[in-house]
Coordinates of N, CA and C in Angstrom, one line a residue:
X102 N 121.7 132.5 149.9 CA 120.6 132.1 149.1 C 120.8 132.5 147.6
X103 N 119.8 131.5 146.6 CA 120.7 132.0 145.6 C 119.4 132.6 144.9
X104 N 119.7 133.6 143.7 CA 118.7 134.2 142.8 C 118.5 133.3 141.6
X105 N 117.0 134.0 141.5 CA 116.2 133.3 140.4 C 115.8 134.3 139.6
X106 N 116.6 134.2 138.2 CA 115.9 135.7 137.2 C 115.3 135.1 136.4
X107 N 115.5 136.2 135.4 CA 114.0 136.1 134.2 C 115.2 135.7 132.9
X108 N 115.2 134.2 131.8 CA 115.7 134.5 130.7 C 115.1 135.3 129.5
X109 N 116.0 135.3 128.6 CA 115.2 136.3 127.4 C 115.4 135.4 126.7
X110 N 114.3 134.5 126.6 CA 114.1 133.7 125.6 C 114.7 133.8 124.1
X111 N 114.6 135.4 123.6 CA 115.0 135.0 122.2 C 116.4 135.0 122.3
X112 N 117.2 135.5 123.3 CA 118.2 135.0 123.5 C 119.4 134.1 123.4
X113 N 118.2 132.9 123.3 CA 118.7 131.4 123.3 C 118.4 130.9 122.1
X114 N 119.6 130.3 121.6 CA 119.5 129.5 120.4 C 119.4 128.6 120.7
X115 N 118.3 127.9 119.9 CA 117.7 126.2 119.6 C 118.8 125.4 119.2
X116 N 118.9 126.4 118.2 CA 120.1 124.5 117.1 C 121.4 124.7 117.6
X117 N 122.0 125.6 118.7 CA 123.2 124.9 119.2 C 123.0 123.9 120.2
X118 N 124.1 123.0 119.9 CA 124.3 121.7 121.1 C 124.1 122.1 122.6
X119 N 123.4 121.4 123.2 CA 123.2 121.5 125.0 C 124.2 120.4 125.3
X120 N 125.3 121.2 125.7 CA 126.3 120.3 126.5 C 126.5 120.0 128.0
X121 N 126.5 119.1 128.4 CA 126.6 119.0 130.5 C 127.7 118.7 130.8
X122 N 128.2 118.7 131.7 CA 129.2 118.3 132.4 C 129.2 117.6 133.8
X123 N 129.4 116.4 134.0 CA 129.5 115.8 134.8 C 130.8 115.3 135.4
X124 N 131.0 116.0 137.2 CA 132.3 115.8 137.5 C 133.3 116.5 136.6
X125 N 134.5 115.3 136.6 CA 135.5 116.0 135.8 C 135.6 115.3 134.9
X126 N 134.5 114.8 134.0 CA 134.2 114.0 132.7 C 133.9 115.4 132.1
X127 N 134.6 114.9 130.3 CA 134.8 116.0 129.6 C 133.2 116.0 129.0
X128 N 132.7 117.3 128.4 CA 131.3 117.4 128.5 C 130.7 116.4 127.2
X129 N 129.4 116.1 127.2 CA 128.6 115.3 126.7 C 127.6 115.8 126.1
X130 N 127.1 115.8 124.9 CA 125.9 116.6 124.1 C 124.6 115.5 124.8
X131 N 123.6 116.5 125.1 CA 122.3 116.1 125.2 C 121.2 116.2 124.3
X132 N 120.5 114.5 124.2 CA 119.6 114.4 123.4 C 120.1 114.8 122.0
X133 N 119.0 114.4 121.3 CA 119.5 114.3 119.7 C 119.3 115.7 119.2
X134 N 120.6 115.7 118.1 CA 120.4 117.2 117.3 C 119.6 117.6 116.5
X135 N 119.2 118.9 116.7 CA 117.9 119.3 115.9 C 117.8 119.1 114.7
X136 N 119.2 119.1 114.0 CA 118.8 118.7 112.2 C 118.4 116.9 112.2
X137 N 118.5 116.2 113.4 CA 118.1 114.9 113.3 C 116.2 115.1 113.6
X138 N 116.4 116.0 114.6 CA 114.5 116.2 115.0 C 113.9 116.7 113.7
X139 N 114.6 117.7 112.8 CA 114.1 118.0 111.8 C 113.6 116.7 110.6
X140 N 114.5 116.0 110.6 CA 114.2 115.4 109.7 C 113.7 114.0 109.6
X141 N 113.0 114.0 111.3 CA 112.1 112.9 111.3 C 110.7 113.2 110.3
X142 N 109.9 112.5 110.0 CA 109.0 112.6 109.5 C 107.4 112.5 110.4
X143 N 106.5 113.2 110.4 CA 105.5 112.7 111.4 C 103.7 112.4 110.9
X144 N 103.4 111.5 111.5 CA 102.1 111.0 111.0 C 101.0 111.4 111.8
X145 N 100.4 112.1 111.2 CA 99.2 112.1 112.0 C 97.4 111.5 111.5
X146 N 96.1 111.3 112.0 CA 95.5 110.8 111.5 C 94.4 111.8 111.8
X147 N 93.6 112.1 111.1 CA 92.7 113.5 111.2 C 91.2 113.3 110.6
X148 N 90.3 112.9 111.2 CA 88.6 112.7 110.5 C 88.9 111.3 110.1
X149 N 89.3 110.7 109.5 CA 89.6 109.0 108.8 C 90.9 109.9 108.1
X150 N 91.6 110.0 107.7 CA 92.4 110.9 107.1 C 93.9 110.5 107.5
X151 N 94.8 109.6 106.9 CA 96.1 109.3 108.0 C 97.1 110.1 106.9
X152 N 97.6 111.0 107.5 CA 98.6 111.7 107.2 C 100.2 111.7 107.3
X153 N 101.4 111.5 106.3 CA 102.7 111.3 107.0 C 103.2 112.5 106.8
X154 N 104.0 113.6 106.9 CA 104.6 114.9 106.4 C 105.8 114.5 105.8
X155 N 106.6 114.5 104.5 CA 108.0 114.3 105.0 C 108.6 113.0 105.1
X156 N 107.4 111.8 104.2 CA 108.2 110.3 105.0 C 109.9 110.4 104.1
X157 N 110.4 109.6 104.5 CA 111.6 109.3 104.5 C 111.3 108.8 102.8
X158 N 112.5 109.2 101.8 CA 113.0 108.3 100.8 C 113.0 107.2 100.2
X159 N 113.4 106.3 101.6 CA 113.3 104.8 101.7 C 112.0 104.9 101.9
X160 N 111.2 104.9 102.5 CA 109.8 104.8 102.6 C 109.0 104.3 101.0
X161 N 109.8 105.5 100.6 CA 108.6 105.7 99.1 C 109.4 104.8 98.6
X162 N 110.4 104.8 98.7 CA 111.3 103.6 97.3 C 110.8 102.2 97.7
X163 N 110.7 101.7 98.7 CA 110.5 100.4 99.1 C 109.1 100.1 98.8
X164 N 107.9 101.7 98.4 CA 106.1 101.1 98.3 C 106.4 101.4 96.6
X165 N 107.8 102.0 96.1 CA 107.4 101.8 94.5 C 106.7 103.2 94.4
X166 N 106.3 103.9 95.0 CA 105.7 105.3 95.1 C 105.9 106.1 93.7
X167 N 106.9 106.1 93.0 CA 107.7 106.7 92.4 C 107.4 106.3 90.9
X168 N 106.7 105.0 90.9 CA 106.2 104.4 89.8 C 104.6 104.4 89.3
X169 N 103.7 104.5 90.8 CA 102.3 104.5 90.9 C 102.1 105.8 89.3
X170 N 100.7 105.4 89.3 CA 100.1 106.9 88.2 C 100.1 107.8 88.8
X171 N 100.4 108.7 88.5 CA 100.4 110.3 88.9 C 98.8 110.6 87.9
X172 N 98.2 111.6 88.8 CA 97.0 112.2 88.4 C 97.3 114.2 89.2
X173 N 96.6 115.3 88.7 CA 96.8 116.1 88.5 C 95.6 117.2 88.1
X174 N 95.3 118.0 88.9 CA 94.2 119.1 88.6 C 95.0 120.7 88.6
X175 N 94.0 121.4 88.6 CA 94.4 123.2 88.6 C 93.5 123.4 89.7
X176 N 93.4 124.8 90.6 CA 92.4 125.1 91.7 C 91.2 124.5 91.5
X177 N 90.3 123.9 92.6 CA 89.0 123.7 91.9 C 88.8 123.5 93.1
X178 N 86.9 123.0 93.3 CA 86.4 122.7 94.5 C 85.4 121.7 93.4
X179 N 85.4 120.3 94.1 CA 84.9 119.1 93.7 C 84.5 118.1 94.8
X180 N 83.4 117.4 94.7 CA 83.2 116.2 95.3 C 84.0 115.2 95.3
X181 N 84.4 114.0 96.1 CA 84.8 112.6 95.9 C 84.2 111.7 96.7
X182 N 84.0 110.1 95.6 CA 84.1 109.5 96.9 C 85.0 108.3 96.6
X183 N 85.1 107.8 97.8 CA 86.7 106.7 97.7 C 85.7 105.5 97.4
X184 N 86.1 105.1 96.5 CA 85.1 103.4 96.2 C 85.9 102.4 96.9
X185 N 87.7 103.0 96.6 CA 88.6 101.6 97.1 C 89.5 102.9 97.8
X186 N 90.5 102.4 98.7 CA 91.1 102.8 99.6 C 92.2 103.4 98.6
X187 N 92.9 105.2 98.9 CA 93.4 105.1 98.4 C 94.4 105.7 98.7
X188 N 95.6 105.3 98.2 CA 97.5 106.1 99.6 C 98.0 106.9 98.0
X189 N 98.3 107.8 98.8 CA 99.0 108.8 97.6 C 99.9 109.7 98.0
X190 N 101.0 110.4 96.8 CA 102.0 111.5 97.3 C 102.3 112.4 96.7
X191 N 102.0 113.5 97.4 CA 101.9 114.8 96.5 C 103.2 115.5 95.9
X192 N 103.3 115.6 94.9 CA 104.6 116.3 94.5 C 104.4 117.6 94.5
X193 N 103.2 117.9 94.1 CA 103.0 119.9 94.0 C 101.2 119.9 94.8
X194 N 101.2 121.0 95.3 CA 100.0 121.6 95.7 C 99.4 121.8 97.0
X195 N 98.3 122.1 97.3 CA 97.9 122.2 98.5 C 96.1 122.4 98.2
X196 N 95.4 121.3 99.3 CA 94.2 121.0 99.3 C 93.7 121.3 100.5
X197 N 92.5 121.0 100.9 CA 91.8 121.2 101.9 C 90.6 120.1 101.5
X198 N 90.4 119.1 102.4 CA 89.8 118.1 102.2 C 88.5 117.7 103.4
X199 N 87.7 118.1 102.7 CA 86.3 118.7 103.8 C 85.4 116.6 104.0
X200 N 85.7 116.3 104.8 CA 84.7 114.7 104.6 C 83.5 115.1 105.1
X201 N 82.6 114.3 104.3 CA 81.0 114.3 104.5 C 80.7 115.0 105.7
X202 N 79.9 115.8 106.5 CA 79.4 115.7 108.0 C 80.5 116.5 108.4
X203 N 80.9 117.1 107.8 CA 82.2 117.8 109.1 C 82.5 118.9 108.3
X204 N 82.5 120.1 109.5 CA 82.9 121.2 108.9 C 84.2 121.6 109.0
X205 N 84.5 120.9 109.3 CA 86.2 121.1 109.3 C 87.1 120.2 108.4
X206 N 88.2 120.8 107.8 CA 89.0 120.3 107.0 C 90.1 119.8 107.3
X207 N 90.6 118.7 106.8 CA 92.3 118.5 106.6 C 93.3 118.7 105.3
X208 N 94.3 119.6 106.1 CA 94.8 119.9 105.1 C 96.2 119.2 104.6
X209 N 96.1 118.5 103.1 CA 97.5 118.4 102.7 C 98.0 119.1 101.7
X210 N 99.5 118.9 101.5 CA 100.0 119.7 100.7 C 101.6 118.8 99.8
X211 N 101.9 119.6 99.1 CA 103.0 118.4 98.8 C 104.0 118.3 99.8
X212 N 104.4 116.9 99.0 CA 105.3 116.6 100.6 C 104.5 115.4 101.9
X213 N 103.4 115.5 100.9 CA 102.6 114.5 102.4 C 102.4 113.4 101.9
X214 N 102.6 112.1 102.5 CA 101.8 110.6 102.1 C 100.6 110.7 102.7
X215 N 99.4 110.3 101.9 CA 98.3 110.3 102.1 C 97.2 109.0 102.0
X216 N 97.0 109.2 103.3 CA 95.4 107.2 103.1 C 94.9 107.9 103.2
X217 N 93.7 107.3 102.5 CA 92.2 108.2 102.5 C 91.1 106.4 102.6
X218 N 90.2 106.3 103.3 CA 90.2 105.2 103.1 C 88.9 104.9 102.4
X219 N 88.2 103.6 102.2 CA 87.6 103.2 101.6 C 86.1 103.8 101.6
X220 N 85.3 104.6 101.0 CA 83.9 104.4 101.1 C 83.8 106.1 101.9
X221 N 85.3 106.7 101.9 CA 84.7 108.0 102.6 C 84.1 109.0 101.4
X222 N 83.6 110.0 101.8 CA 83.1 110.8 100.7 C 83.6 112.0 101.2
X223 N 83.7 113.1 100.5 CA 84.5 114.2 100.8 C 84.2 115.3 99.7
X224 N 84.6 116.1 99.9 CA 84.9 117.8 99.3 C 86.0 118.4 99.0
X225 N 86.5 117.9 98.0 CA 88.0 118.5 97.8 C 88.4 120.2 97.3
X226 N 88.9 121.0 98.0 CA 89.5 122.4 97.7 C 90.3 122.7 97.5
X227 N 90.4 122.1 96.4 CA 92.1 122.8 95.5 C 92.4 124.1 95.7
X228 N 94.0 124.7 96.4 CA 93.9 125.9 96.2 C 95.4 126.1 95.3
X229 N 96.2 125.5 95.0 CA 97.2 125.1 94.7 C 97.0 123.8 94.0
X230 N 97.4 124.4 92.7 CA 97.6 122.5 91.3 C 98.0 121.7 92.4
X231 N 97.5 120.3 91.8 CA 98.1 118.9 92.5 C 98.8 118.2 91.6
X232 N 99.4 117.7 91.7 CA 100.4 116.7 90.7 C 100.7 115.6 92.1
X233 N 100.2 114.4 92.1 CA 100.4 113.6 93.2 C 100.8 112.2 92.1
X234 N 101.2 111.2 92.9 CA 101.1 109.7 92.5 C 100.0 109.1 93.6
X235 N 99.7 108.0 93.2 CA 98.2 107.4 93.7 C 98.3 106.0 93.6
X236 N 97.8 105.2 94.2 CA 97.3 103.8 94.1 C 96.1 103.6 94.9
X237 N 95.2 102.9 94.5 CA 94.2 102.5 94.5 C 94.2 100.8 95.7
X238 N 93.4 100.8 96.2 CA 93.5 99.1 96.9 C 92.2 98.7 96.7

């Protein structure tokens, strides 16, 4: 019979390759490499709130991102409300974005594509300057 032990987890490195071996075929890397997982980008959507972390380059180059108006505050805590829908990309800062009715926040920071959509109202918590670009729909 065979034994079953305990690993030590910290033991084990993540970012080297998991290789198999099948037969007497020479071994084969499994699933994609972590600097490829790293540098997917991911979207999530939170209260009305759609979030991307990290989009891709091409992303922004192809919406013109790079050309929108940039707008920009220092810490603050302020109301808003969205008259028209509005996608934006933070180059510097970090917020905490309280919507009407909800005690809970989403938080962005630079580095995030952001929809906020039409007609929401909100509480914005600068805790970190913003320097973003913006367009309006």
């Amino acid at each position: 019979m065979g034994c079953i032990g305990l690993i030590n987890i910290t033991s084990i490195n993540i970012y080297r390759p998991v290789l198999t071996r099948t037969s007497n075929k020479p071994y084969t890397r499994r699933g994609p490499s972590m600097a490829a997982i790293r540098a997917e980008s991911m979207a999530t959507e939170k209260l009305g709130i759609f979030i991307e972390k990290n989009p891709p380059e091409s992303k922004l180059t192809q919406l013109g991102v790079r050309n929108w108006p940039k707008w920009g505050c220092p810490p603050s805590k302020f109301p808003w409300t969205y008259e028209a829908k509005e996608t934006c990309f933070l180059l510097q800062g970090k917020v905490r974005v309280y919507p009407d009715g909800s005690d809970e926040g989403v938080e962005i920071e630079a580095g995030d594509f952001v929809v906020f959509p039409k007609g929401m109202s909100c509480t914005w918590d600068v805790s970190v300057a913003v320097d973003k670009h913006y367009q309006f729909e």
